[in-house]
Amino acid sequence: MQIGIVTLFPQMVRAALDVGVCGRALNRGIATVSTTDPRDHATDVHRTVDDRPFGGGPGMVLKYEPLARAIAAARSNVPEGGRTIFLSPQGRRFDQAIANELSRLPGFVLVAGRYEGFDERLHEALADEELSVGDFVLSGGEVAALAVVDAVLRLLPGALGDETSAAQDSFGDGLLDCPHYTRPEVVAGRMVPAVLVGGDHAAIARWRRKQALGRTWLRRPDLLAGRDWKQGEKALLEEYLAEHNLTDNGGRNFDGTGCAHEREPGPILK
Ligand code: 9D3
């Protein structure tokens, strides 16, 4: 996979991608990431990439020509069929399903903005898609681009040490993760759940799935709304709710409908 990133801060992007799972994936040649700096595609002595907004107001706007040339240069390093994706607060919310889609492409170009954003004609003429990473304000698109690249790289075959762990992750199966414990067995007066040290691997797997379902129900009921419930999952969740005295669910259904948007916020795990 060949990924291009158009950014005014290539050092920032490179530094982040040099470490951890991403660094290893890139070192192994599973993917390549190239950066293109729009300043290298400016034509004036000041290497200008931004200008004041028509109509007035604060901040600066990224100019069409240097950005368009930078995007064209980045696209030339990416195979045919690669998409051009702008990172923008106005974009579609990035999620694991989009990460999965992108991981099946031969490559793509991410365009990170700074200042107030891009001249609108860049979006119109050159964007196949716009993505946001969430409803909060970043200083630019780089951190968002890094989130996208990280989420995609770790899905590529060979990127992770343990081939099964991507599928087992939070969101890999549409649920939050179960709790994890390590030594010592008792710390700060708190014990590890007995099942985890009992050696019954079927019981451990069942407990973990039950915890994942229960925590998702409590913390992220929205994730259960469209769920394709697997065999035995609803019974496991019933069991969790009974064990936590949550049988009075105030009319809330398993799938998060019924009152999720009407009721008081639920407890965040006792
Ligand atoms: C303070 C400027 N804002 C005026 C209401 C608009 C604005 C412009 C540019 C807000 C943020 C940014 C920079 N953000 C991104 O480029 C960005 C982003 C984000 O801020 N949040 C979530 N996802 C993304 S993707 C790109």
mmCIF file of C-alpha atoms and ligand atoms in Angstrom:
data_model
loop_
_atom_site.group_PDB
_atom_site.id
_atom_site.type_symbol
_atom_site.label_atom_id
_atom_site.label_comp_id
_atom_site.label_asym_id
_atom_site.label_seq_id
_atom_site.Cartn_x
_atom_site.Cartn_y
_atom_site.Cartn_z
ATOM 1 C CA MET A 1 0.000 0.000 0.000
ATOM 2 C CA GLN A 2 1.242 3.464 -0.898
ATOM 3 C CA ILE A 3 0.029 6.369 1.225
ATOM 4 C CA GLY A 4 0.740 10.000 0.429
ATOM 5 C CA ILE A 5 0.284 12.780 2.964
ATOM 6 C CA VAL A 6 0.141 16.424 1.929
ATOM 7 C CA THR A 7 1.217 18.471 4.942
ATOM 8 C CA LEU A 8 2.945 21.704 5.914
ATOM 9 C CA PHE A 9 4.571 19.742 8.791
ATOM 10 C CA PRO A 10 6.207 16.677 7.204
ATOM 11 C CA GLN A 11 8.681 16.319 10.133
ATOM 12 C CA MET A 12 5.789 15.949 12.580
ATOM 13 C CA VAL A 13 4.122 13.261 10.477
ATOM 14 C CA ARG A 14 7.357 11.346 9.844
ATOM 15 C CA ALA A 15 8.361 11.380 13.524
ATOM 16 C CA ALA A 16 5.026 9.906 14.589
ATOM 17 C CA LEU A 17 5.116 7.181 11.925
ATOM 18 C CA ASP A 18 8.683 6.108 12.754
ATOM 19 C CA VAL A 19 7.689 4.407 16.031
ATOM 20 C CA GLY A 20 5.629 1.452 17.198
ATOM 21 C CA VAL A 21 3.361 -0.632 14.982
ATOM 22 C CA CYS A 22 3.489 1.966 12.176
ATOM 23 C CA GLY A 23 7.284 2.188 12.252
ATOM 24 C CA ARG A 24 7.563 -1.578 12.047
ATOM 25 C CA ALA A 25 5.000 -1.889 9.234
ATOM 26 C CA LEU A 26 6.863 0.728 7.211
ATOM 27 C CA ASN A 27 10.271 -0.829 7.959
ATOM 28 C CA ARG A 28 8.952 -4.215 6.835
ATOM 29 C CA GLY A 29 7.820 -2.670 3.544
ATOM 30 C CA ILE A 30 4.176 -3.541 4.170
ATOM 31 C CA ALA A 31 3.363 0.017 3.173
ATOM 32 C CA THR A 32 5.146 3.213 2.205
ATOM 33 C CA VAL A 33 4.221 6.702 3.356
ATOM 34 C CA SER A 34 5.478 9.710 1.399
ATOM 35 C CA THR A 35 4.976 13.293 2.476
ATOM 36 C CA THR A 36 4.541 16.285 0.198
ATOM 37 C CA ASP A 37 4.957 19.830 1.505
ATOM 38 C CA PRO A 38 2.847 22.423 -0.347
ATOM 39 C CA ARG A 39 5.615 24.977 0.355
ATOM 40 C CA ASP A 40 7.791 23.038 -2.078
ATOM 41 C CA HIS A 41 5.116 23.723 -4.702
ATOM 42 C CA ALA A 42 4.814 27.472 -4.130
ATOM 43 C CA THR A 43 6.279 29.655 -6.866
ATOM 44 C CA ASP A 44 7.166 32.904 -5.070
ATOM 45 C CA VAL A 45 10.325 33.709 -3.112
ATOM 46 C CA HIS A 46 8.403 33.592 0.184
ATOM 47 C CA ARG A 47 7.013 30.124 -0.661
ATOM 48 C CA THR A 48 3.493 31.391 0.107
ATOM 49 C CA VAL A 49 0.787 28.762 0.682
ATOM 50 C CA ASP A 50 -1.914 30.865 2.386
ATOM 51 C CA ASP A 51 -3.675 34.193 1.948
ATOM 52 C CA ARG A 52 -6.366 36.341 3.593
ATOM 53 C CA PRO A 53 -9.994 35.275 3.227
ATOM 54 C CA PHE A 54 -12.211 37.017 0.655
ATOM 55 C CA GLY A 55 -14.948 38.819 2.591
ATOM 56 C CA GLY A 56 -12.680 39.497 5.518
ATOM 57 C CA GLY A 57 -12.432 37.864 8.908
ATOM 58 C CA PRO A 58 -9.708 36.277 10.985
ATOM 59 C CA GLY A 59 -7.126 33.723 9.955
ATOM 60 C CA MET A 60 -5.702 32.594 6.664
ATOM 61 C CA VAL A 61 -6.906 30.249 3.925
ATOM 62 C CA LEU A 62 -4.788 27.683 2.060
ATOM 63 C CA LYS A 63 -4.346 28.789 -1.543
ATOM 64 C CA TYR A 64 -5.545 26.701 -4.483
ATOM 65 C CA GLU A 65 -2.469 26.530 -6.712
ATOM 66 C CA PRO A 66 0.306 25.344 -4.336
ATOM 67 C CA LEU A 67 -2.063 22.844 -2.687
ATOM 68 C CA ALA A 68 -3.311 21.538 -6.045
ATOM 69 C CA ARG A 69 0.264 21.035 -7.269
ATOM 70 C CA ALA A 70 1.227 19.285 -4.030
ATOM 71 C CA ILE A 71 -1.799 16.979 -4.276
ATOM 72 C CA ALA A 72 -0.952 16.146 -7.905
ATOM 73 C CA ALA A 73 2.633 15.331 -6.889
ATOM 74 C CA ALA A 74 1.423 13.118 -4.012
ATOM 75 C CA ARG A 75 -1.067 11.354 -6.312
ATOM 76 C CA SER A 76 1.714 10.516 -8.776
ATOM 77 C CA ASN A 77 3.312 8.286 -6.087
ATOM 78 C CA VAL A 78 0.067 6.414 -5.397
ATOM 79 C CA PRO A 79 -1.309 3.630 -7.630
ATOM 80 C CA GLU A 80 -4.301 4.177 -9.932
ATOM 81 C CA GLY A 81 -7.536 3.808 -7.992
ATOM 82 C CA GLY A 82 -6.128 5.602 -4.977
ATOM 83 C CA ARG A 83 -8.470 8.159 -3.442
ATOM 84 C CA THR A 84 -7.775 11.743 -2.405
ATOM 85 C CA ILE A 85 -9.083 12.299 1.112
ATOM 86 C CA PHE A 86 -9.161 15.707 2.804
ATOM 87 C CA LEU A 87 -9.015 15.828 6.601
ATOM 88 C CA SER A 88 -11.562 18.400 7.634
ATOM 89 C CA PRO A 89 -13.867 19.178 10.576
ATOM 90 C CA GLN A 90 -16.710 19.150 7.998
ATOM 91 C CA GLY A 91 -15.927 15.581 6.908
ATOM 92 C CA ARG A 92 -17.687 12.277 7.498
ATOM 93 C CA ARG A 93 -16.768 10.823 10.894
ATOM 94 C CA PHE A 94 -13.885 8.372 10.564
ATOM 95 C CA ASP A 95 -14.528 4.949 12.147
ATOM 96 C CA GLN A 96 -13.318 1.347 12.040
ATOM 97 C CA ALA A 97 -15.525 0.509 9.033
ATOM 98 C CA ILE A 98 -13.816 3.282 7.033
ATOM 99 C CA ALA A 99 -10.406 2.053 8.240
ATOM 100 C CA ASN A 100 -11.314 -1.423 6.939
ATOM 101 C CA GLU A 101 -12.363 0.045 3.563
ATOM 102 C CA LEU A 102 -9.163 2.052 3.212
ATOM 103 C CA SER A 103 -7.049 -0.984 4.146
ATOM 104 C CA ARG A 104 -8.351 -2.720 0.990
ATOM 105 C CA LEU A 105 -7.200 0.081 -1.371
ATOM 106 C CA PRO A 106 -3.849 0.021 -3.215
ATOM 107 C CA GLY A 107 -3.195 3.446 -1.700
ATOM 108 C CA PHE A 108 -4.607 6.894 -1.014
ATOM 109 C CA VAL A 109 -3.595 10.511 -0.484
ATOM 110 C CA LEU A 110 -4.462 12.341 2.740
ATOM 111 C CA VAL A 111 -4.524 16.132 2.649
ATOM 112 C CA ALA A 112 -4.004 17.868 6.000
ATOM 113 C CA GLY A 113 -4.932 21.510 6.396
ATOM 114 C CA ARG A 114 -3.782 24.306 8.708
ATOM 115 C CA TYR A 115 -5.080 27.792 9.489
ATOM 116 C CA GLU A 116 -8.806 28.286 8.762
ATOM 117 C CA GLY A 117 -8.788 25.577 6.113
ATOM 118 C CA PHE A 118 -8.676 25.119 2.343
ATOM 119 C CA ASP A 119 -9.967 27.334 -0.405
ATOM 120 C CA GLU A 120 -13.358 25.660 -0.987
ATOM 121 C CA ARG A 121 -12.493 25.011 -4.638
ATOM 122 C CA LEU A 122 -9.826 22.517 -3.530
ATOM 123 C CA HIS A 123 -12.536 20.374 -1.928
ATOM 124 C CA GLU A 124 -14.796 20.739 -4.966
ATOM 125 C CA ALA A 125 -12.177 19.961 -7.580
ATOM 126 C CA LEU A 126 -9.854 17.476 -5.905
ATOM 127 C CA ALA A 127 -11.453 15.708 -2.920
ATOM 128 C CA ASP A 128 -12.955 12.251 -3.396
ATOM 129 C CA GLU A 129 -13.925 12.318 0.262
ATOM 130 C CA GLU A 130 -13.601 14.400 3.454
ATOM 131 C CA LEU A 131 -13.011 12.823 6.850
ATOM 132 C CA SER A 132 -13.191 14.173 10.396
ATOM 133 C CA VAL A 133 -11.880 12.228 13.395
ATOM 134 C CA GLY A 134 -14.396 13.602 15.894
ATOM 135 C CA ASP A 135 -16.241 16.576 17.281
ATOM 136 C CA PHE A 136 -13.369 18.509 18.787
ATOM 137 C CA VAL A 137 -11.105 21.245 17.455
ATOM 138 C CA LEU A 138 -7.588 20.360 16.364
ATOM 139 C CA SER A 139 -4.954 22.849 15.214
ATOM 140 C CA GLY A 140 -4.651 21.161 11.849
ATOM 141 C CA GLY A 141 -5.216 17.969 9.899
ATOM 142 C CA GLU A 142 -1.920 16.236 10.760
ATOM 143 C CA VAL A 143 -3.052 14.532 13.965
ATOM 144 C CA ALA A 144 -6.222 13.431 12.151
ATOM 145 C CA ALA A 145 -4.187 12.081 9.200
ATOM 146 C CA LEU A 146 -1.970 10.188 11.651
ATOM 147 C CA ALA A 147 -5.036 8.636 13.285
ATOM 148 C CA VAL A 148 -6.238 7.424 9.873
ATOM 149 C CA VAL A 149 -2.824 6.075 8.822
ATOM 150 C CA ASP A 150 -2.301 4.318 12.181
ATOM 151 C CA ALA A 151 -5.749 2.699 12.094
ATOM 152 C CA VAL A 152 -5.199 1.484 8.505
ATOM 153 C CA LEU A 153 -1.579 0.288 8.795
ATOM 154 C CA ARG A 154 -2.320 -1.986 11.742
ATOM 155 C CA LEU A 155 -4.967 -3.772 9.652
ATOM 156 C CA LEU A 156 -2.477 -4.748 6.928
ATOM 157 C CA PRO A 157 -1.309 -8.375 6.983
ATOM 158 C CA GLY A 158 1.992 -8.673 8.851
ATOM 159 C CA ALA A 159 1.774 -5.286 10.567
ATOM 160 C CA LEU A 160 1.031 -6.753 14.000
ATOM 161 C CA GLY A 161 3.135 -9.361 15.764
ATOM 162 C CA ASP A 162 0.143 -11.499 16.604
ATOM 163 C CA GLU A 163 -2.027 -11.941 13.509
ATOM 164 C CA THR A 164 -5.191 -12.492 15.546
ATOM 165 C CA SER A 165 -5.028 -9.368 17.668
ATOM 166 C CA ALA A 166 -6.480 -6.925 15.111
ATOM 167 C CA ALA A 167 -9.736 -8.896 14.989
ATOM 168 C CA GLN A 168 -9.861 -9.192 18.783
ATOM 169 C CA ASP A 169 -9.489 -5.455 19.338
ATOM 170 C CA SER A 170 -12.098 -3.101 20.608
ATOM 171 C CA PHE A 171 -14.328 -2.378 17.577
ATOM 172 C CA GLY A 172 -12.871 -5.322 15.644
ATOM 173 C CA ASP A 173 -16.024 -7.189 16.659
ATOM 174 C CA GLY A 174 -18.078 -4.061 17.359
ATOM 175 C CA LEU A 175 -17.660 -4.193 21.154
ATOM 176 C CA LEU A 176 -15.518 -2.421 23.714
ATOM 177 C CA ASP A 177 -12.641 -4.430 25.156
ATOM 178 C CA CYS A 178 -12.902 -6.557 28.303
ATOM 179 C CA PRO A 179 -10.851 -5.579 31.410
ATOM 180 C CA HIS A 180 -7.213 -6.731 31.577
ATOM 181 C CA TYR A 181 -5.087 -7.672 34.604
ATOM 182 C CA THR A 182 -1.467 -8.571 35.253
ATOM 183 C CA ARG A 183 0.664 -9.413 38.317
ATOM 184 C CA PRO A 184 0.476 -8.990 41.241
ATOM 185 C CA GLU A 185 -2.706 -10.960 41.892
ATOM 186 C CA VAL A 186 -3.687 -8.533 44.698
ATOM 187 C CA VAL A 187 -2.792 -4.838 44.548
ATOM 188 C CA ALA A 188 -4.166 -1.868 46.479
ATOM 189 C CA GLY A 189 -6.490 -4.338 48.188
ATOM 190 C CA ARG A 190 -8.030 -5.337 44.835
ATOM 191 C CA MET A 191 -8.088 -8.918 43.609
ATOM 192 C CA VAL A 192 -7.941 -10.253 40.080
ATOM 193 C CA PRO A 193 -11.255 -11.897 39.090
ATOM 194 C CA ALA A 194 -10.889 -15.547 40.162
ATOM 195 C CA VAL A 195 -11.870 -16.946 36.760
ATOM 196 C CA LEU A 196 -8.741 -15.420 35.168
ATOM 197 C CA VAL A 197 -6.397 -17.381 37.428
ATOM 198 C CA GLY A 198 -8.459 -20.604 37.413
ATOM 199 C CA GLY A 199 -6.998 -22.062 34.229
ATOM 200 C CA ASP A 200 -10.385 -22.864 32.627
ATOM 201 C CA HIS A 201 -9.860 -21.320 29.195
ATOM 202 C CA ALA A 202 -13.451 -21.763 28.025
ATOM 203 C CA ALA A 203 -14.680 -20.039 31.203
ATOM 204 C CA ILE A 204 -12.149 -17.234 30.664
ATOM 205 C CA ALA A 205 -13.285 -16.672 27.066
ATOM 206 C CA ARG A 206 -16.930 -16.628 28.202
ATOM 207 C CA TRP A 207 -16.167 -14.159 31.039
ATOM 208 C CA ARG A 208 -14.288 -11.837 28.685
ATOM 209 C CA ARG A 209 -17.125 -11.793 26.159
ATOM 210 C CA LYS A 210 -19.641 -11.117 28.945
ATOM 211 C CA GLN A 211 -17.537 -8.203 30.246
ATOM 212 C CA ALA A 212 -17.173 -6.784 26.729
ATOM 213 C CA LEU A 213 -20.946 -6.932 26.198
ATOM 214 C CA GLY A 214 -21.732 -5.452 29.623
ATOM 215 C CA ARG A 215 -19.251 -2.620 29.359
ATOM 216 C CA THR A 216 -20.482 -1.774 25.867
ATOM 217 C CA TRP A 217 -24.094 -1.727 27.125
ATOM 218 C CA LEU A 218 -23.126 0.600 29.989
ATOM 219 C CA ARG A 219 -20.688 2.922 28.259
ATOM 220 C CA ARG A 220 -21.508 2.858 24.543
ATOM 221 C CA PRO A 221 -25.088 1.677 23.996
ATOM 222 C CA ASP A 222 -24.902 3.279 20.533
ATOM 223 C CA LEU A 223 -22.521 0.502 19.472
ATOM 224 C CA LEU A 224 -25.221 -2.107 20.176
ATOM 225 C CA ALA A 225 -27.944 -0.311 18.201
ATOM 226 C CA GLY A 226 -27.367 -2.025 14.863
ATOM 227 C CA ARG A 227 -25.742 -5.150 16.274
ATOM 228 C CA ASP A 228 -25.936 -8.488 14.506
ATOM 229 C CA TRP A 229 -26.225 -10.432 17.788
ATOM 230 C CA LYS A 230 -24.250 -13.672 17.800
ATOM 231 C CA GLN A 231 -25.516 -16.910 19.327
ATOM 232 C CA GLY A 232 -25.643 -16.673 23.124
ATOM 233 C CA GLU A 233 -24.656 -12.992 23.358
ATOM 234 C CA LYS A 234 -27.997 -11.742 24.669
ATOM 235 C CA ALA A 235 -27.981 -14.417 27.393
ATOM 236 C CA LEU A 236 -24.437 -13.404 28.369
ATOM 237 C CA LEU A 237 -25.474 -9.750 28.591
ATOM 238 C CA GLU A 238 -28.525 -10.731 30.708
ATOM 239 C CA GLU A 239 -26.147 -12.535 33.014
ATOM 240 C CA TYR A 240 -23.894 -9.477 33.290
ATOM 241 C CA LEU A 241 -26.832 -7.180 34.038
ATOM 242 C CA ALA A 242 -28.148 -9.568 36.713
ATOM 243 C CA GLU A 243 -24.711 -9.820 38.340
ATOM 244 C CA HIS A 244 -24.485 -6.020 38.435
ATOM 245 C CA ASN A 245 -28.061 -5.458 39.651
ATOM 246 C CA LEU A 246 -28.925 -3.745 36.396
ATOM 247 C CA THR A 247 -32.063 -5.752 35.654
ATOM 248 C CA ASP A 248 -34.142 -2.588 36.088
ATOM 249 C CA ASN A 249 -33.017 -0.997 32.877
ATOM 250 C CA GLY A 250 -35.538 1.841 32.867
ATOM 251 C CA GLY A 251 -37.096 0.635 29.658
ATOM 252 C CA ARG A 252 -33.834 0.563 27.754
ATOM 253 C CA ASN A 253 -33.514 -2.233 25.258
ATOM 254 C CA PHE A 254 -30.498 -4.394 24.467
ATOM 255 C CA ASP A 255 -29.943 -2.544 21.225
ATOM 256 C CA GLY A 256 -29.666 0.845 22.905
ATOM 257 C CA THR A 257 -33.057 1.978 21.591
ATOM 258 C CA GLY A 258 -36.076 2.777 23.753
ATOM 259 C CA CYS A 259 -34.609 5.498 25.887
ATOM 260 C CA ALA A 260 -30.897 6.011 25.248
ATOM 261 C CA HIS A 261 -31.508 9.597 24.174
ATOM 262 C CA GLU A 262 -34.350 10.282 26.638
ATOM 263 C CA ARG A 263 -33.100 8.986 29.961
ATOM 264 C CA GLU A 264 -30.523 10.375 32.388
ATOM 265 C CA PRO A 265 -26.961 9.335 31.519
ATOM 266 C CA GLY A 266 -26.289 5.854 32.883
ATOM 267 C CA PRO A 267 -23.616 4.977 35.426
ATOM 268 C CA ILE A 268 -20.087 4.735 34.088
ATOM 269 C CA LEU A 269 -19.266 1.305 35.566
ATOM 270 C CA LYS A 270 -19.576 1.608 39.359
HETATM 271 C C1 9D3 B 1 -10.786 27.837 15.046
HETATM 272 C C2 9D3 B 1 -11.133 27.628 13.604
HETATM 273 N N1 9D3 B 1 -12.467 27.040 13.465
HETATM 274 C C3 9D3 B 1 -13.446 28.139 13.330
HETATM 275 C C4 9D3 B 1 -14.780 27.711 13.846
HETATM 276 C C5 9D3 B 1 -12.540 26.201 12.292
HETATM 277 C C6 9D3 B 1 -11.451 25.193 12.214
HETATM 278 C C7 9D3 B 1 -10.551 25.230 11.174
HETATM 279 C C8 9D3 B 1 -9.531 24.301 11.112
HETATM 280 C C9 9D3 B 1 -11.326 24.220 13.178
HETATM 281 C C10 9D3 B 1 -10.300 23.279 13.115
HETATM 282 C C11 9D3 B 1 -9.396 23.349 12.080
HETATM 283 C C12 9D3 B 1 -8.303 22.340 12.012
HETATM 284 N N2 9D3 B 1 -8.820 20.978 12.093
HETATM 285 C C13 9D3 B 1 -8.616 20.082 11.161
HETATM 286 O O1 9D3 B 1 -7.946 20.356 10.187
HETATM 287 C C14 9D3 B 1 -9.240 18.783 11.291
HETATM 288 C C15 9D3 B 1 -10.029 18.216 12.350
HETATM 289 C C16 9D3 B 1 -10.497 18.733 13.599
HETATM 290 O O2 9D3 B 1 -10.218 19.869 14.021
HETATM 291 N N3 9D3 B 1 -11.254 17.926 14.368
HETATM 292 C C17 9D3 B 1 -11.587 16.667 14.009
HETATM 293 N N4 9D3 B 1 -11.201 16.138 12.856
HETATM 294 C C18 9D3 B 1 -10.430 16.916 12.041
HETATM 295 S S1 9D3 B 1 -9.862 16.458 10.541
HETATM 296 C C19 9D3 B 1 -9.083 17.866 10.265
#
